[in-house]
Coordinates of C-alpha atoms in Angstrom, one line a residue:
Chain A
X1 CA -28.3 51.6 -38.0
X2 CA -26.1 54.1 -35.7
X3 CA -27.0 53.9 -32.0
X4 CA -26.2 55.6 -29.2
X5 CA -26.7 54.1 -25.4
X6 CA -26.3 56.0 -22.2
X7 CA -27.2 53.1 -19.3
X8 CA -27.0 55.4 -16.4
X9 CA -30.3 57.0 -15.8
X10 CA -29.1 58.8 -13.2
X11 CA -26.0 60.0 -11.5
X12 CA -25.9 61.7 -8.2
X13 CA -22.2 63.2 -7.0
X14 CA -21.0 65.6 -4.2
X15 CA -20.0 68.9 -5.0
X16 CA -16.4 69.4 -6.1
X17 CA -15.7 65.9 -6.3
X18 CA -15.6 63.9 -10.0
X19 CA -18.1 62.0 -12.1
X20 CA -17.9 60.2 -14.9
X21 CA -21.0 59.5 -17.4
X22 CA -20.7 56.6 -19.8
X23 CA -21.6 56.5 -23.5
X24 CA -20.9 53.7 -26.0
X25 CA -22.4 54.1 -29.9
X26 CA -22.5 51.9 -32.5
X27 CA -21.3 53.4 -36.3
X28 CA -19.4 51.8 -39.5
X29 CA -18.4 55.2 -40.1
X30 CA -15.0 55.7 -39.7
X31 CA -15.1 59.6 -39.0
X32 CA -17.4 60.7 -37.4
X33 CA -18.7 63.6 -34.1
X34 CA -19.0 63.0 -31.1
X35 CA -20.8 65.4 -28.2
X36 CA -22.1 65.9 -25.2
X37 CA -24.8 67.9 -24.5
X38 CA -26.1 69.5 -21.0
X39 CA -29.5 69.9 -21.4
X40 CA -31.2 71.7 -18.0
X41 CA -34.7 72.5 -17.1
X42 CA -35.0 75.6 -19.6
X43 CA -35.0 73.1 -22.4
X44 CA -32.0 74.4 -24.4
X45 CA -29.8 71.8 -25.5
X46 CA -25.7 73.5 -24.5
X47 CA -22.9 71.6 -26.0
X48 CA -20.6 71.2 -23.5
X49 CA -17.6 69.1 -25.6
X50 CA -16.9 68.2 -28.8
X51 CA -14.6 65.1 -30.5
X52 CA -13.4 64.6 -33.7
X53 CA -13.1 60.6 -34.6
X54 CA -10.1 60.9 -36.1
X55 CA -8.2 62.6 -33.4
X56 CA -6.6 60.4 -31.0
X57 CA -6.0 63.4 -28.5
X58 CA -8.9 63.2 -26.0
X59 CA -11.3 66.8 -25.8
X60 CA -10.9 69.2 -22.9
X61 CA -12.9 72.3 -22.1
X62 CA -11.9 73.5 -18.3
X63 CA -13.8 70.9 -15.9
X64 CA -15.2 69.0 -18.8
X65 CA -12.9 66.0 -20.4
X66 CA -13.8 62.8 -22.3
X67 CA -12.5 59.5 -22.5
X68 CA -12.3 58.5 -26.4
X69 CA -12.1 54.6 -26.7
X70 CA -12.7 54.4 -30.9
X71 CA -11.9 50.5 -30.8
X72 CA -14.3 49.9 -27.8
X73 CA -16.9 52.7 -28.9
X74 CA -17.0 54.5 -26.0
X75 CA -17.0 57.8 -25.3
X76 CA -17.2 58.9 -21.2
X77 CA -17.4 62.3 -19.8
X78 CA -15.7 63.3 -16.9
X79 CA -16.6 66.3 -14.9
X80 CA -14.0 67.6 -12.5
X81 CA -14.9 69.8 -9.6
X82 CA -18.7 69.4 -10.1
X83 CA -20.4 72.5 -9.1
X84 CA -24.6 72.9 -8.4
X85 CA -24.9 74.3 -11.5
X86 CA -23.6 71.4 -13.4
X87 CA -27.1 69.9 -12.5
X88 CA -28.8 68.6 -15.5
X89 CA -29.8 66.5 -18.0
X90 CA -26.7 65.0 -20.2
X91 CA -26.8 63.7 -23.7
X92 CA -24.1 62.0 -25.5
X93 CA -24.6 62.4 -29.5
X94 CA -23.1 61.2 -32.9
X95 CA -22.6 62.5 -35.9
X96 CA -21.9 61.3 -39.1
X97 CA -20.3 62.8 -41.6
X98 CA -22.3 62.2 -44.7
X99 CA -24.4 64.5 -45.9
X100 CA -27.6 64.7 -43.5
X101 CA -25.5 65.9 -40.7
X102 CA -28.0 64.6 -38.0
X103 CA -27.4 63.9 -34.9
X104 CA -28.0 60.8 -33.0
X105 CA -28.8 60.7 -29.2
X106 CA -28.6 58.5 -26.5
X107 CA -31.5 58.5 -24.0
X108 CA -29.9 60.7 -21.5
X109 CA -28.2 60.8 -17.8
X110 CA -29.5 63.1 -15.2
X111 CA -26.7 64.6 -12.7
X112 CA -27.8 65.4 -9.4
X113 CA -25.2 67.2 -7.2
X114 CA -25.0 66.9 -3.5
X115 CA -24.2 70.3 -1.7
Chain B
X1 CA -27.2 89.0 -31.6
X2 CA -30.1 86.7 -30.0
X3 CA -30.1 83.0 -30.1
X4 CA -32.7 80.5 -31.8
X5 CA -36.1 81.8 -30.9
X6 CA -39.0 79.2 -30.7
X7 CA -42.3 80.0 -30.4
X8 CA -44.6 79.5 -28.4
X9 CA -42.8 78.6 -25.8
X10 CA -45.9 76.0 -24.3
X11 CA -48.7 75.1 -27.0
X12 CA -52.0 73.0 -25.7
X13 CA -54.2 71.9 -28.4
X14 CA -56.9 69.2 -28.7
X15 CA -56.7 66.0 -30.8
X16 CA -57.8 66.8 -34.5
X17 CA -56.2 69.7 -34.3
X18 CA -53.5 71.8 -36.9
X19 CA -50.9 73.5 -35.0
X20 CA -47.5 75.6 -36.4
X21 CA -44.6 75.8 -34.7
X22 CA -42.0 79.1 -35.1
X23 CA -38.5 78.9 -35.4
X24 CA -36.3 81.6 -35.5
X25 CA -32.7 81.1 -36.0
X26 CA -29.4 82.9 -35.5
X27 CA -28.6 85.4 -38.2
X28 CA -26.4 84.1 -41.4
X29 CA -27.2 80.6 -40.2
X30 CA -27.8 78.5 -43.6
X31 CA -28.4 75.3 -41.4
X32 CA -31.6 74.4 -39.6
X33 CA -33.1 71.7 -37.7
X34 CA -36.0 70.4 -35.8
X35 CA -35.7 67.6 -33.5
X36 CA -38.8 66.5 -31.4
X37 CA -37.9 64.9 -27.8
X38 CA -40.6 62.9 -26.1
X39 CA -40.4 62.5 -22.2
X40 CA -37.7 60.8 -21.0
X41 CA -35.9 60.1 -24.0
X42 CA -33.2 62.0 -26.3
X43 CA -34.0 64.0 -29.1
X44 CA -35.0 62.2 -32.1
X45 CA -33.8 63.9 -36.0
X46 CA -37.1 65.4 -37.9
X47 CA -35.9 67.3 -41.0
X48 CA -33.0 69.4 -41.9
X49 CA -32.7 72.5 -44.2
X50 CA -29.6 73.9 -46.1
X51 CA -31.1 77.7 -47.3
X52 CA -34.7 77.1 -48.2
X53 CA -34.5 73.4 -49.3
X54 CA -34.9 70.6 -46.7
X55 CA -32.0 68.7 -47.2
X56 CA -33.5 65.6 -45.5
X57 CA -37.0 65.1 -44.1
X58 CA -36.1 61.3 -43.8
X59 CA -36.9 61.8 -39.9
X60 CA -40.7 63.3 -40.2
X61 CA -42.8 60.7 -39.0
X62 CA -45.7 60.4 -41.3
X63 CA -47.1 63.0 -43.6
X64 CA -49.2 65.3 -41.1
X65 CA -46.0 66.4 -40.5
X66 CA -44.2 69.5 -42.7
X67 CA -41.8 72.0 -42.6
X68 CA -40.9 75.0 -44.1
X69 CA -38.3 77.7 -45.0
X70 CA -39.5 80.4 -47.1
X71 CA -37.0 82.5 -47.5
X72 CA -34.0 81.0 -46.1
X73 CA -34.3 81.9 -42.3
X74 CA -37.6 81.5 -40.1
X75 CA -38.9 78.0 -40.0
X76 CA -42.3 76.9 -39.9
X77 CA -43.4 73.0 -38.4
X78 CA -46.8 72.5 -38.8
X79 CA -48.8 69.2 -38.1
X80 CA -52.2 68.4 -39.0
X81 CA -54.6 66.6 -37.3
X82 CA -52.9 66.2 -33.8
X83 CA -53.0 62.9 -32.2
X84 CA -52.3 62.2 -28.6
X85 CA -48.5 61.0 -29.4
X86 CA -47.7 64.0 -31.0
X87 CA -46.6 65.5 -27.8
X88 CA -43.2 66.3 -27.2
X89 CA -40.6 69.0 -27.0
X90 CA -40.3 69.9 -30.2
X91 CA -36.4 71.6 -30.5
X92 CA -35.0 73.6 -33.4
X93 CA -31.2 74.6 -33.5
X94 CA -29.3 76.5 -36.6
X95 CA -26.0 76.4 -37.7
X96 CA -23.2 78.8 -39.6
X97 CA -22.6 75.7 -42.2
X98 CA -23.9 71.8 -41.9
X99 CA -21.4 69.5 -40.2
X100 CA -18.4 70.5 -38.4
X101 CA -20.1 73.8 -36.9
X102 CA -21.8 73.7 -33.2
X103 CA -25.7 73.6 -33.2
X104 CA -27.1 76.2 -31.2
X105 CA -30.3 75.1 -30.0
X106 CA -33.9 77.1 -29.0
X107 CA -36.0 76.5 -26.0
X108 CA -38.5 74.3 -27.4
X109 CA -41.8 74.4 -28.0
X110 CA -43.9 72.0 -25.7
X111 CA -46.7 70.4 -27.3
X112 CA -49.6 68.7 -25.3
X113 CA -52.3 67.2 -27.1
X114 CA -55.2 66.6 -25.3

């Protein structure tokens, strides 16, 4: 069965500075999604990245990077120049890519920032 | 236009209860989801719907649970005699196609049995 694991609960960082969240999954796909998701109090899940398995290139978008290990199964995000409003709940997900499309979650990290 | 609508935004219902859940999803979006998300954890898969079909109702736990798509757009949840572990934040997102497209997710609907 696919599984995603997040093992930080919690991540606390000062503003501007950079934090990395961890995320390892477990697949015997060979392509496959991968995302983040910020998820704060309103409830609405935001994708904030997006990889492709079978690109080697790692994802950008502005602050947000990952680091795409496919051997190791890991897939970190790094936030650059954190800002308060980056505070939230973040979820790393899997996709595969047969035909249900759903998504598998890990448990979660929550991101405080420190003015 | 708007995003995913969900309503109601809060629902409070005693055990033994039937409840429905709304969702509303982006215009021209064939794909629809419902994922429920229990405190603390991630969101867990329900049921999925290409057009008016469920795809894949592999993830509905038991059979008080059901969904439906009428006419290709609005979805309905509804769950049948409530029990305590029902609640959750139940989430519903819509997409252009299935796969490779973003999910755009609604607000939730949080359900609290009592």
């Amino acid at each position: 069965a696919q599984t995603v694991t997040q093992s930080q609960p919690e991540m606390s960082v000062q503003e501007a500075e950079t934090v990395t969240l961890s995320c390892t999954y477990d697949t015997s796909e060979s392509d496959y999604y991968l995302f983040w998701y910020k998820q704060p109090p309103s409830r609405q899940m935001i994708l904030v990245i997006r990889q492709e398995a079978y690109k080697q290139q790692n994802a950008t978008e502005n602050r947000f990077s990952v680091n795409f290990q496919k051997a190791a199964k890991s897939f970190s995000l790094k936030i650059s120049d954190s800002q308060l409003g980056d505070a939230a709940m973040y979820f790393c997900a899997q996709e595969g890519t047969g035909s249900n499309y759903q998504l598998i979650w890990g448990a979660g990290t929550k991101l405080i920032i420190k003015p | 236009g708007a995003g995913v609508s969900q309503t109601p935004s809060n629902k409070v219902t005693e055990k033994g209860k039937y409840v429905e859940l709304r969702c509303d999803p982006i215009s021209g979006h064939t794909a629809l989801y419902w994922y429920r998300q229990s405190l603390g954890q991630g969101p867990e898969f329900l049921i999925y719907f290409q057009g008016t079909g469920a795809a894949d109702d592999s993830g509905l736990p038991n059979d008080r649970f059901f969904a439906v798509r009428p006419e290709g757009s609005v979805s309905t949840l509804k769950i049948q005699r409530t029990e305590r572990g029902d609640s959750a934040v139940y989430l519903c997102a819509s997409s252009k196609t299935p796969g490779s497209s973003p999910l755009h997710f609604g607000n939730g609907t949080r359900l609290t049995v009592t």
